[in-house]
Coordinates of C-alpha atoms in Angstrom, one line a residue:
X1 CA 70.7 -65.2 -8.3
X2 CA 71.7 -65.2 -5.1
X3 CA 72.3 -61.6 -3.2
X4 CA 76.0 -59.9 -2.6
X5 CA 74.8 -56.2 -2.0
X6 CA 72.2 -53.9 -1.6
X7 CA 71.5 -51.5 -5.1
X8 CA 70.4 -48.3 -3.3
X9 CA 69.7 -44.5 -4.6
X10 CA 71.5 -41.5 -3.8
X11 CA 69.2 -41.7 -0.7
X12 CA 66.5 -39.0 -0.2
X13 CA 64.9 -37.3 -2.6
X14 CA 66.2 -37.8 -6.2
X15 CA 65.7 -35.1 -9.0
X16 CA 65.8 -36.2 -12.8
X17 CA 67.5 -33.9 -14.4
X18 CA 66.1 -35.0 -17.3
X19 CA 67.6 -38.5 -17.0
X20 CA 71.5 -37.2 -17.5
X21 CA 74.0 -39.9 -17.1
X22 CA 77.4 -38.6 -15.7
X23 CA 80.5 -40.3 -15.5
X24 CA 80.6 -40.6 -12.0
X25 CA 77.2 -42.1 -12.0
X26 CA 78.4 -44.6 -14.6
X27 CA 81.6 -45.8 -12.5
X28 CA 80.2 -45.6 -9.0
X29 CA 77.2 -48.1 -10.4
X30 CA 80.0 -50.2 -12.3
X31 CA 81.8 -50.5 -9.1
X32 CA 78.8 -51.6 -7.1
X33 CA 77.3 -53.5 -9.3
X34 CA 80.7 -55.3 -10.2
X35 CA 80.4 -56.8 -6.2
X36 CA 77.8 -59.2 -8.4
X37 CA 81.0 -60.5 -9.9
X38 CA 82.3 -61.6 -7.0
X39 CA 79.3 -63.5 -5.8
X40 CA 78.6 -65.0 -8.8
X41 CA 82.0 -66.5 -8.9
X42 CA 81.4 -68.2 -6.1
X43 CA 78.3 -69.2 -7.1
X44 CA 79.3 -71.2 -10.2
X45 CA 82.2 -72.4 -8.7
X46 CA 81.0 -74.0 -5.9
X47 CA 79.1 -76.4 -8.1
X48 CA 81.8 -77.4 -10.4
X49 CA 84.3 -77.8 -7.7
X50 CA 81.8 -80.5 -5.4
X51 CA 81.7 -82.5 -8.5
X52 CA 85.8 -82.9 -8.9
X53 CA 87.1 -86.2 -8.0
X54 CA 90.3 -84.4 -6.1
X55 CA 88.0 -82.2 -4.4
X56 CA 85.5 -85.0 -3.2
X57 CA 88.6 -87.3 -2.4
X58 CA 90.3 -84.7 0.3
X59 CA 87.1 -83.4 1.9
X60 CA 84.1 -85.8 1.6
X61 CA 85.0 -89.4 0.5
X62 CA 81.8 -90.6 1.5
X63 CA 80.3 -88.6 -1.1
X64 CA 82.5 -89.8 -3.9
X65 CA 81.8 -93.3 -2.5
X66 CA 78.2 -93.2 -2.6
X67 CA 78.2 -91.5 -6.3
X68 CA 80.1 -94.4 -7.5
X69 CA 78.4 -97.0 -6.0
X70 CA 75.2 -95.3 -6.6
X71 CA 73.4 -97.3 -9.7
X72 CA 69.6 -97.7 -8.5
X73 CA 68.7 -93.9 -7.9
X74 CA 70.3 -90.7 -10.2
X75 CA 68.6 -88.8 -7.7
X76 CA 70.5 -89.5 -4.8
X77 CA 74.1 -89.3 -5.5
X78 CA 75.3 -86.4 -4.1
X79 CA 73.2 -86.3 -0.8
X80 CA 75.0 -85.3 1.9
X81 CA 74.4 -83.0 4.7
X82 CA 77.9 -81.7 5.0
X83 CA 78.7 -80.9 1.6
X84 CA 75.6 -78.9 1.2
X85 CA 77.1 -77.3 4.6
X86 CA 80.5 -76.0 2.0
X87 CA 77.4 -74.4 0.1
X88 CA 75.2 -73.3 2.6
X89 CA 77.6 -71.9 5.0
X90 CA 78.2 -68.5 2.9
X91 CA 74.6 -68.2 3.6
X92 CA 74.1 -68.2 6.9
X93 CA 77.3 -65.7 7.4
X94 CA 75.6 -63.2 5.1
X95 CA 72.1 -63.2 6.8
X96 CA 74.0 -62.2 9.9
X97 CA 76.1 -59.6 8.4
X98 CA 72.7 -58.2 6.8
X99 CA 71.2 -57.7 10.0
X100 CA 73.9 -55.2 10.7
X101 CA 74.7 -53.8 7.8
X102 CA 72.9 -50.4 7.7
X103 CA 74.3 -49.8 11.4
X104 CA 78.0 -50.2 10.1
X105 CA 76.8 -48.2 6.6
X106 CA 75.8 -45.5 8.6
X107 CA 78.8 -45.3 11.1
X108 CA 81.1 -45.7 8.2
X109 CA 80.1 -44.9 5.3
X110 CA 78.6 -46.7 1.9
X111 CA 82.3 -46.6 0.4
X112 CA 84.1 -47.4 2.9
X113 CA 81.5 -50.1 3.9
X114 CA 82.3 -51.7 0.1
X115 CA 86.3 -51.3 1.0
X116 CA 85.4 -53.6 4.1
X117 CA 83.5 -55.7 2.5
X118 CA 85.8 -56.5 -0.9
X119 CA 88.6 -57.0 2.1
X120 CA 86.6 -59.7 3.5
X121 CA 85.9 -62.1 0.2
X122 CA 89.7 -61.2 -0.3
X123 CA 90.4 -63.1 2.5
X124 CA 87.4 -65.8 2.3
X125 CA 89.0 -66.2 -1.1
X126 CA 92.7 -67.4 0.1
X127 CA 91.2 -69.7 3.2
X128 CA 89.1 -71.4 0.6
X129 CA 92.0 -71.5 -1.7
X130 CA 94.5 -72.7 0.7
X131 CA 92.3 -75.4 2.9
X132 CA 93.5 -78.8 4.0
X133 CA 90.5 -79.6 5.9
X134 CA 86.5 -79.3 5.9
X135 CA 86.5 -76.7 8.8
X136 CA 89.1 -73.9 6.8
X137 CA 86.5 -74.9 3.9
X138 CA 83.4 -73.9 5.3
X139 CA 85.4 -70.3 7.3
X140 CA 86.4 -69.8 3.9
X141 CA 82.6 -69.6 3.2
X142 CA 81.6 -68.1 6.1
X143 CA 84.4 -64.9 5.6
X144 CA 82.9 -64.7 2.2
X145 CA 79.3 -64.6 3.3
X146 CA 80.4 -61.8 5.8
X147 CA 81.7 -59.7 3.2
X148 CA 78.5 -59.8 1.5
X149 CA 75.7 -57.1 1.3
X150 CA 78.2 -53.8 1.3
X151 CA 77.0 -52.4 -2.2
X152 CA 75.4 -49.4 -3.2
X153 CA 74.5 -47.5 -6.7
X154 CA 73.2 -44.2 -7.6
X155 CA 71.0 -43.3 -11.1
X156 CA 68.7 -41.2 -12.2
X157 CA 64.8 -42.4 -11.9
X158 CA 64.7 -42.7 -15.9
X159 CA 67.3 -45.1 -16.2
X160 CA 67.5 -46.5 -12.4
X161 CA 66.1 -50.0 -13.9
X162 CA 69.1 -50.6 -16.5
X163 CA 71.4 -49.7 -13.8
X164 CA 70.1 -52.1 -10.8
X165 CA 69.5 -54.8 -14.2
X166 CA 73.7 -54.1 -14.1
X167 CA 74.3 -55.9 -11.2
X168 CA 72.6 -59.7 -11.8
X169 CA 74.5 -58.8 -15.2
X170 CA 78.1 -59.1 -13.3
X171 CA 76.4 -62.2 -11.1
X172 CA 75.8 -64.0 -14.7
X173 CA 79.6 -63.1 -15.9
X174 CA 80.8 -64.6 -12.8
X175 CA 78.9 -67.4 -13.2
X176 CA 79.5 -68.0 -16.9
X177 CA 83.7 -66.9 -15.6
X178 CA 83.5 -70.2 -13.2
X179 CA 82.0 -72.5 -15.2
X180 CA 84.6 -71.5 -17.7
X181 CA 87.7 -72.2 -15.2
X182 CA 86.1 -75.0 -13.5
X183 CA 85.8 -76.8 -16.7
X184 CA 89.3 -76.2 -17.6
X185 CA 90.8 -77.0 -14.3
X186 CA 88.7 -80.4 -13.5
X187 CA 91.3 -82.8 -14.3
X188 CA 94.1 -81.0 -12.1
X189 CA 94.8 -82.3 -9.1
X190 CA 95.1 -79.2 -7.4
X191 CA 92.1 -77.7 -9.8
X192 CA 89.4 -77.2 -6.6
X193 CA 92.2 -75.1 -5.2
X194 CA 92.6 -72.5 -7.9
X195 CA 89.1 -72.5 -8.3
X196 CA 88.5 -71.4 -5.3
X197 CA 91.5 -68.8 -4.8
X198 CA 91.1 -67.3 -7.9
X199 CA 87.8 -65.4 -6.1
X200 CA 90.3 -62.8 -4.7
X201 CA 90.7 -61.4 -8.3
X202 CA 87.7 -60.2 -8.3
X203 CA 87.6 -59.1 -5.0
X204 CA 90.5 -57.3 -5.8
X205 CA 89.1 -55.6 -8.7
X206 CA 85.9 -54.3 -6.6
X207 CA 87.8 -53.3 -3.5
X208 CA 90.2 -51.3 -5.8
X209 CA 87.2 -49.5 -7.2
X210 CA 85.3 -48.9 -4.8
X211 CA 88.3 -47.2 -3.1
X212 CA 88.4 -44.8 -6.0
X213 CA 85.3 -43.7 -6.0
X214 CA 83.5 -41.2 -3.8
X215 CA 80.9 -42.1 -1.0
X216 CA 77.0 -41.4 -1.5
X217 CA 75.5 -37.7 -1.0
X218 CA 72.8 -39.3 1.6
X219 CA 76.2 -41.0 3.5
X220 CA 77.7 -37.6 4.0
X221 CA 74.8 -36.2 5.1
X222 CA 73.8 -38.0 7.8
X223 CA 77.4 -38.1 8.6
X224 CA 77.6 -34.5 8.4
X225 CA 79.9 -34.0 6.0
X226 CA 77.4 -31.3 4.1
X227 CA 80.3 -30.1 1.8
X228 CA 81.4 -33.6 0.8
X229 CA 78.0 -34.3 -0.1
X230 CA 77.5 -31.1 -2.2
X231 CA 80.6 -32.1 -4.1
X232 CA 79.1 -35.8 -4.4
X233 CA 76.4 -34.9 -6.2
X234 CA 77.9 -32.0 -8.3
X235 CA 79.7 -35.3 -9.6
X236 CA 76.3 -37.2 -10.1
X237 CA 75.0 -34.3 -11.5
X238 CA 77.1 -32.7 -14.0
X239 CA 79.1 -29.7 -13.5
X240 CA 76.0 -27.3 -14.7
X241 CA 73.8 -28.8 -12.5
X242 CA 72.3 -26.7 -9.6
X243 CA 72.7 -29.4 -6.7
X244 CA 71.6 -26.7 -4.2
X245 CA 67.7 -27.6 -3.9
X246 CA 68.3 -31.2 -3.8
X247 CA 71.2 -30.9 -1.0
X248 CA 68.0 -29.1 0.9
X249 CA 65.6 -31.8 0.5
X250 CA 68.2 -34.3 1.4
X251 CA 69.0 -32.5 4.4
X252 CA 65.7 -32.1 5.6
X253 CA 64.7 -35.6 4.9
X254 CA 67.7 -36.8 6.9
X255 CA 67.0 -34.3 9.8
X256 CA 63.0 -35.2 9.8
X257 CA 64.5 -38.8 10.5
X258 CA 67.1 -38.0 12.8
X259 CA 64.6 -35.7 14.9
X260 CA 62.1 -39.0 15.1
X261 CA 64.9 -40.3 17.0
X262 CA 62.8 -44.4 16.7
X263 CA 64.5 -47.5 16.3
X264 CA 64.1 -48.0 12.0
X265 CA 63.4 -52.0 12.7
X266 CA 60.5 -50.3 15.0
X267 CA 59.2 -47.3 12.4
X268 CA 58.7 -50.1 9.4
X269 CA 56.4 -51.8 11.4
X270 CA 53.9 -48.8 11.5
X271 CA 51.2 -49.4 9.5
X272 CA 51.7 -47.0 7.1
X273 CA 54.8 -48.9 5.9
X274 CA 53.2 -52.2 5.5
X275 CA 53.1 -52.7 1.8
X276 CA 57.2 -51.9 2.2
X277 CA 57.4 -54.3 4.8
X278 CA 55.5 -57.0 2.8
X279 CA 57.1 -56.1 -0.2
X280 CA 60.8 -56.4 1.1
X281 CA 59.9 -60.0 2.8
X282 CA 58.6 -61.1 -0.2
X283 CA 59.7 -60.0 -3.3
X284 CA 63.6 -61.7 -2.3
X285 CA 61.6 -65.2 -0.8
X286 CA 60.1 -65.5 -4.1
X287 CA 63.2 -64.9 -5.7
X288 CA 64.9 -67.6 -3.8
X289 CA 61.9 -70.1 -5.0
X290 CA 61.8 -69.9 -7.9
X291 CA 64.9 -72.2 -7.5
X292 CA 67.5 -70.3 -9.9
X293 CA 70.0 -70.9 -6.7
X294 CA 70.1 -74.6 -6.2
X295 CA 70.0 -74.9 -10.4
X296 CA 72.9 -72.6 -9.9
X297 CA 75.1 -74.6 -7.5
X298 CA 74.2 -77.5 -8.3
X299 CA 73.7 -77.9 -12.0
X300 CA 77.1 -79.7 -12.3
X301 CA 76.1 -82.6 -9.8
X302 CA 72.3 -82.5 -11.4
X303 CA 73.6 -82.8 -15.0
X304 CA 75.7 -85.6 -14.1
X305 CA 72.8 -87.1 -12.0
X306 CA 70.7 -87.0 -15.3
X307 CA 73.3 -89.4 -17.5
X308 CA 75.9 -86.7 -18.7
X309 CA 79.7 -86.8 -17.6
X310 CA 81.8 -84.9 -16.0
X311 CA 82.9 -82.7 -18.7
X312 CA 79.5 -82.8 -20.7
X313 CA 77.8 -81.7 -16.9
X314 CA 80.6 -78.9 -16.8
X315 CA 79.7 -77.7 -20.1
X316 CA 76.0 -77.6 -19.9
X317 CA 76.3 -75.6 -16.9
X318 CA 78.2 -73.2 -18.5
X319 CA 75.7 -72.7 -21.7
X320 CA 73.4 -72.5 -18.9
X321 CA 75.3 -69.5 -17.5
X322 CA 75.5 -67.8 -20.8
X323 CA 71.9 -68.5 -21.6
X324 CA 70.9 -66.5 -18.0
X325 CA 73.8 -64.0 -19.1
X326 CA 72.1 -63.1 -22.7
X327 CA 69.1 -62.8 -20.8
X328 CA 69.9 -60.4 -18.6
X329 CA 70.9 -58.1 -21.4
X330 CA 67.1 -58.2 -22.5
X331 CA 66.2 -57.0 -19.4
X332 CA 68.6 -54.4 -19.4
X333 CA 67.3 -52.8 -22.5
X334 CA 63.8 -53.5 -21.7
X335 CA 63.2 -52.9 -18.2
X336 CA 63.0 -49.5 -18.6
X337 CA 60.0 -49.5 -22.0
X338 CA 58.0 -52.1 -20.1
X339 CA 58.1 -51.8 -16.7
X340 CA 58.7 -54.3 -14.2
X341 CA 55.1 -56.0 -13.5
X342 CA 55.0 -56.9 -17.7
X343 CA 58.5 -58.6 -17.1
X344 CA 57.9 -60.0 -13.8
X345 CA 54.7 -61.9 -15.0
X346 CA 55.9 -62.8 -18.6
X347 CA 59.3 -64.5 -17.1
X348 CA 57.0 -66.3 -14.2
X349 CA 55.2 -68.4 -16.8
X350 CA 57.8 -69.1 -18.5
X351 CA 59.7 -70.8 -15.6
X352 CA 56.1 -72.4 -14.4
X353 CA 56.3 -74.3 -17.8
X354 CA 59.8 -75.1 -17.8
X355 CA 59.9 -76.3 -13.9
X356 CA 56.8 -79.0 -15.0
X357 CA 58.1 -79.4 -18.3
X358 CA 61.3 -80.7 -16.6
X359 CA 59.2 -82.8 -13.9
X360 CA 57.8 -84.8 -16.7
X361 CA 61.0 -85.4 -18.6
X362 CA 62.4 -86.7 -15.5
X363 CA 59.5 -89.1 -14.8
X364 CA 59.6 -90.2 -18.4
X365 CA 63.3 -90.6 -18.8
X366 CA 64.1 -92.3 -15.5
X367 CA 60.6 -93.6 -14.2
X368 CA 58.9 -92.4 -11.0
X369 CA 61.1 -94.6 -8.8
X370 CA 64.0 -92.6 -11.0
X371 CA 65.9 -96.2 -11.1
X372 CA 66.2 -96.0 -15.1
X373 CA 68.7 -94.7 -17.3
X374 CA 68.0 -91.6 -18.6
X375 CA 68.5 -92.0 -22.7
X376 CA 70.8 -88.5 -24.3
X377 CA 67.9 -87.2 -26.0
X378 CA 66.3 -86.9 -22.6
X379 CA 69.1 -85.5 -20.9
X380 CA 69.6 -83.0 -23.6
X381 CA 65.6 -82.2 -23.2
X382 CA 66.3 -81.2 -19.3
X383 CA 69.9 -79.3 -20.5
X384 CA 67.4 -77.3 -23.3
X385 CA 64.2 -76.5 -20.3
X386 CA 66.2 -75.6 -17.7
X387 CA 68.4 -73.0 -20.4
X388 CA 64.8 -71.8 -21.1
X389 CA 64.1 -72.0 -17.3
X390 CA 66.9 -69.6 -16.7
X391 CA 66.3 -67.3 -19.6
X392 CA 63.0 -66.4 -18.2
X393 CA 64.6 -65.8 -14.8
X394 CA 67.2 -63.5 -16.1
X395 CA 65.3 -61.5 -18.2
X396 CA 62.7 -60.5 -15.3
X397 CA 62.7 -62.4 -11.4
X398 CA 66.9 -62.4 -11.3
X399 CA 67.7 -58.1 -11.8
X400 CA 64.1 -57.2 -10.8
X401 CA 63.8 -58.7 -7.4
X402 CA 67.0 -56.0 -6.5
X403 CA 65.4 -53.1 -8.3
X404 CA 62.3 -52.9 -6.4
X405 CA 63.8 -53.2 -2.9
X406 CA 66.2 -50.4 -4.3
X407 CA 63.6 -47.8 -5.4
X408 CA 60.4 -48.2 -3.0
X409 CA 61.5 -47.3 0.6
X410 CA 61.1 -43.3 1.9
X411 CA 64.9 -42.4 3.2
X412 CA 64.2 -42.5 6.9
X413 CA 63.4 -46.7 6.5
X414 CA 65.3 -47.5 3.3
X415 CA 68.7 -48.9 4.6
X416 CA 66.4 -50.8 6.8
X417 CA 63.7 -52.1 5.1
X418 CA 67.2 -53.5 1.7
X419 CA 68.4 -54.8 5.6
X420 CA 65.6 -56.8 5.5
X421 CA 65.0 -57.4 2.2
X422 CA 69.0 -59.0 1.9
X423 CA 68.5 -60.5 5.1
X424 CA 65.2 -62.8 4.0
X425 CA 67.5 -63.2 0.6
X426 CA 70.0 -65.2 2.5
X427 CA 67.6 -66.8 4.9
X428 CA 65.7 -68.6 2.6
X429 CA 68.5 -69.4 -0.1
X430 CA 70.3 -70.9 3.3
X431 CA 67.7 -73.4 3.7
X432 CA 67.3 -74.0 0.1
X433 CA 70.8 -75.0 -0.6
X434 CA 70.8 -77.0 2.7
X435 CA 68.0 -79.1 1.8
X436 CA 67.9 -79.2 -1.7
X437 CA 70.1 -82.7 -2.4
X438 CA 67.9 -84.5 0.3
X439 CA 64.9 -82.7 -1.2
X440 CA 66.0 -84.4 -4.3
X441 CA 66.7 -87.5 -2.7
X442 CA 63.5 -88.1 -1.5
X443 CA 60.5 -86.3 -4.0
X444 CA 62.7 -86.9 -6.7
X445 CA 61.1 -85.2 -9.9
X446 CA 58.8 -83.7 -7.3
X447 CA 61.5 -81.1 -5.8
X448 CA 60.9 -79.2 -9.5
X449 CA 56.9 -79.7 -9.2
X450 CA 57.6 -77.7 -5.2
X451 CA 59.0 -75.0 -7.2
X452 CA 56.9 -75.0 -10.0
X453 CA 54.1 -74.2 -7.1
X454 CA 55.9 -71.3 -6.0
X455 CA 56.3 -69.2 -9.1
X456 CA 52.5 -69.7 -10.1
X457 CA 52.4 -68.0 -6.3
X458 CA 54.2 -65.5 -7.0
X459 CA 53.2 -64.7 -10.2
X460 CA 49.5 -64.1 -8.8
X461 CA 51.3 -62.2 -6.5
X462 CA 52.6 -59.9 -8.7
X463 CA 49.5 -59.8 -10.5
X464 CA 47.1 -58.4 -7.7
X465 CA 49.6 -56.3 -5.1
X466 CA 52.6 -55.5 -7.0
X467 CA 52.3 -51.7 -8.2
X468 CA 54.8 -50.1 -11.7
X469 CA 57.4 -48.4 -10.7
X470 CA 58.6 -47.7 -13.8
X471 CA 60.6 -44.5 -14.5
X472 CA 58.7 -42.9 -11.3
X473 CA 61.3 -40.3 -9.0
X474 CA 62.1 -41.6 -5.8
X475 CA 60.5 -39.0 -4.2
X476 CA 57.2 -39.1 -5.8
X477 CA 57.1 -42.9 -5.1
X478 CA 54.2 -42.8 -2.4
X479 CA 51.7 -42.1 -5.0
X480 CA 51.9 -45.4 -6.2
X481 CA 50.5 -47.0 -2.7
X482 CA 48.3 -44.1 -2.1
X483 CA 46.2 -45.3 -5.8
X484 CA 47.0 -48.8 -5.4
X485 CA 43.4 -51.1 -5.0
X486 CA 44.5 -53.0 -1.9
X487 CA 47.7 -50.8 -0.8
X488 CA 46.1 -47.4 -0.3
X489 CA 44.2 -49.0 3.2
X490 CA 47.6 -48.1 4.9
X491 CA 49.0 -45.0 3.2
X492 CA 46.0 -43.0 2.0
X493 CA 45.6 -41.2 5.5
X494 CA 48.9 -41.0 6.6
X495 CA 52.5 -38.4 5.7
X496 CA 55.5 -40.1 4.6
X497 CA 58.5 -38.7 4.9

C-alpha cells in the first residue's frame, strides 16, 4: 500500500543483543507502525465513499450522471478528472511534507514529529467529515497528506523484518476497518460523512501513543540530549543491558556526520552511495506499479464497473482487504526464515499472472471494445485474481518495500535517503491515482497488461541488483554492497561511515 511513515532503526549503529525483545521496543514499534492504520483508513474509505449515491449527488453530479447513463462502456463510468483530484490530493500534500520531513525530525524530534503529525490527520479527519463543498473535500485531503510520513520504529536486526512487516499489517486492518463501515453506512444519507470523520479515531489512537512513548536514542543524540538517549536505550535494551558501548558508537557516528558539515541531499549523491540512492528511488516506484494503490481506491467503482452492485462491489473489496490482511501475516512470520529477495521474487510472479490473468478475463467477458455484459461467473473470476493478486502483494512487495529503505542507509544519509524513498512513494502513487480512471477509460483491459509489464521489471530487478539483508546488523550492512556482483564498483574502495 500506499506510504504514511518512515520505519527507521534506533539510528546508528545497532547491537543484537542476541535479538531480545523489550517492552519498550514492542510499544514504541506498535505505535509507529499503528500510523499504518490511519492511512489505510483512508485508503479504503476513499473508494467506498466515491461510489455512494449521497456522496456523488453533493460533490460530483456529473459523475453519478455519466455512471447511469453509461451502458456502452463498463470501463468508463467513473472517469473524471476531479474526483480522482478527492483521491489524489492526499498525495501530492505528502510528497511535499516528505521533502521536509527529516529537517523538522531533526529539529524536533521523532516523537514529537509523530505528535504533529497524528494532530494533523486529526484535523484532515473533521474537514473531510464536515465538508459542504469539493474544495473543504480535497483540504481535508491535503491536511491528511501533510500529516503523513512522521513515523519511526526501533528492533533488533534479528527480528527488524517482522517488525517493519507490522506496519503494512495496520494499513491492511485499516483497510479491511473501511470497507467494513463503508459497507454498513452506504445507504445513509449522511454515510460519506461518517466515513470520512471517523479517521480521527485513529488518529487519536496514534497521537495518544506516540505521546506516551519515548523519543529515539539517535533523536537525542544529535539533539544533545546524551542522558535521555542513554535512558532510551536502557529501555530498548533491557535493564541488564550495558548501553554504554553502543551510546559511543552512536555518538561518534552522529559527530563524524555533524563534523562533515555537507548538505545530506548533496552527500547521497557521492558515488559511494549510489546503490542507496538507486535503491530508495526504486524499490517505492516499483511498489506503486505494481498497482496495489489504484486496486485499493478504487476496487469499489472497478467491481461495480465489472457487473456487481453496490453492495456486492462493497463486499468484494472488503474480502479483498482481508485476503491482503491474511497475507501480510505470512510475511510476518516468514520474512525473517527466508529473507526478503525469496519473497520479493515469489510474490512478483504471482501478481504477473494474476495482472494478465485479469486482462484476459476482461477481454473475454466484456469484448475488446468492453461494450458487453460481463456474465457473474466472470465477474466473480476477476473478484477471485485480483484476491490472489493482492495476496502475493501482501505477503512480499506491500511490508518489504518499507523494510529495505528502513535498514540499508549508514546514519549520516538515512533520514535522507527514507526522505527520498517516501517522497518517490507519493510521487508516483500521485500520478497513478490521477490517471488511473482515464487510463481505464481509454486502454481498457490494457491498463492491467501496463502493470503487468512493470512487475516482470521489477522482478528482474530484484533478481540481478537487489542484495539479502536478512537478519544482517545495521552496522555491518556495507558488506553486503562491498560483495555484491554489480554494487561493489561504488563501495569497494571507499569508507562508510
Amino acid at each position: 500500500m500506499a506510504p504514511v511513515g518512515v520505519l527507521v532503526g534506533s539510528g546508528g549503529p545497532v547491537k543484537d543483543f542476541g535479538g531480545k525483545i523489550t517492552s519498550s521496543v514492542v510499544v514504541t514499534c506498535v505505535v509507529a507502525a499503528s500510523s499504518g492504520l490511519i492511512f489505510g483508513y483512508d485508503i479504503g474509505i476513499s473508494g467506498g465513499v466515491t461510489t455512494m449515491e449521497s456522496f456523488l449527488k453533493k460533490f460530483f453530479p456529473s459523475v453519478l450522471r455519466k455512471a447511469a447513463a453509461a451502458e456502452t462502456n463498463i470501463y468508463c463510468q467513473y472517469d473524471s478528472q476531479l474526483l480522482t483530484a478527492f483521491t489524489s490530493s492526499l498525495y501530492i500534500a505528502g510528497l511535499a511534507a516528505s521533502l521536509v520531513a527529516s529537517r523538522v525530525t531533526a529539529a524536533l524530534g521523532r516523537k514529537n514529529t509523530m505528535v504533529l503529525g497524528g494532530l494533523t490527520f486529526l484535523a484532515g479527519g473533521a474537514v473531510n467529515g464536515g465538508a459542504v463543498n469539493v474544495a473543504m473535500l480535497i483540504l481535508g485531503r491535503i491536511l491528511l497528506g501533510i500529516g503523513v510520513g512522521f513515523t519511526n520504529q526501533v528492533a533488533p536486526a534479528k527480528w527488524r523484518g517482522a517488525f517493519n512487516t507490522g506496519f503494512q499489517f495496520f494499513i491492511g486492518i485499516g483497510v479491511v476497518a473501511a470497507n467494513f463501515i463503508n459497507f454498513f453506512l452506504s445507504k445513509h444519507p449522511w454515510g460519506w460523512r461518517l466515513s470520512l470523520g471517523l479517521a480521527v479515531v485513529p488518529a487519536a489512537v496514534m497521537t495518544a501513543g506516540a505521546a506516551l512513548i519515548s523519543d529515539t536514542p539517535s533523536s537525542l543524540v544529535e539533539r544533545g540530549r546524551l542522558r535521555e538517549a542513554k535512558q532510551s536505550l536502557a529501555r530498548i535494551r533491557g535493564a541488564n543491558a550495558d548501553v554504554e558501548g553502543e551510546l559511543d558508537d552512536l555518538v561518534k557516528s552522529v559527530d563524524v556526520a555533524k563534523a562533515a558539515n555537507q548538505e545530506p541531499f548533496v552527500t547521497i549523491l557521492e558515488r559511494r552511495y549510489r546503490p542507496h540512492l538507486v535503491m530508495a528511488v526504486l524499490i517505492p516506484f516499483f511498489q506503486q506499479v505494481t498497482g496495489i494503490n489504484i486496486i485499493a481506491f478504487y476496487a469499489p467503482v472497478l467491481f461495480q464497473s465489472v457487473g456487481f452492485g453496490k453492495d456486492s462491489a462493497l463486499i468484494g473489496s472488503t474480502i479483498l482487504g482481508v485476503v491482503n490482511l491474511g497475507a501480510i501475516l505470512v510475511s510476518t512470520a516468514v520474512v525473517d526464515r527466508y529473507g526478503r529477495r525469496f519473497l520479493f521474487m515469489a510474490g512478483g510472479l504471482q501478481m504477473l499472472i494474476c495482472k494478465l490473468a485479469v486482462a484476459a478475463v476482461l477481454v473475454a467477458g466484456t469484448g475488446v471494445s468492453g461494450t458487453e455484459h460481463m456474465s457473474k461467473a466472470l465477474a466473480v473470476a476477476v473478484l477471485v485474481l485480483l484476491c490472489t493478486y493482492g495476496a502475493g502483494f501482501g505477503w512480499s512487495w506491500g511490508p518489504l518495500s518499507w523494510l529495505i529503505p528502513s535498514e540499508i542507509f549508514p546514519i549520516k544519509i538515512r533520514t535522507t535517503g527514507q526522505s527520498i524513498s517516501l517522497a518517490v512513494n507519493f510521487a508516483t502513487t500521485f500520478v497513478l491515482s490521477q490517471t488511473f480512471l482515464t487510463m481505464l477509460c481509454h486502454l481498457k483491459y490494457g491498463a492491467f497488461l501496463f502493470y503487468a509489464g512493470w512487475i516482470a521489471t521489477m522482478t528482474l530487478f530484484v533478481v540481478c541488483f537487489l542484495p539479502e539483508t536478512k537478519g544482517i546488523p545495521l552496522d555491518s550492512m556495507q558488506g553486503i554492497w562491498e560483495q555484491h556482483w554489480y554494487w561493489r564498483r561504488f563501495v569497494a574502495t571507499t569508507t562508510t561511515t
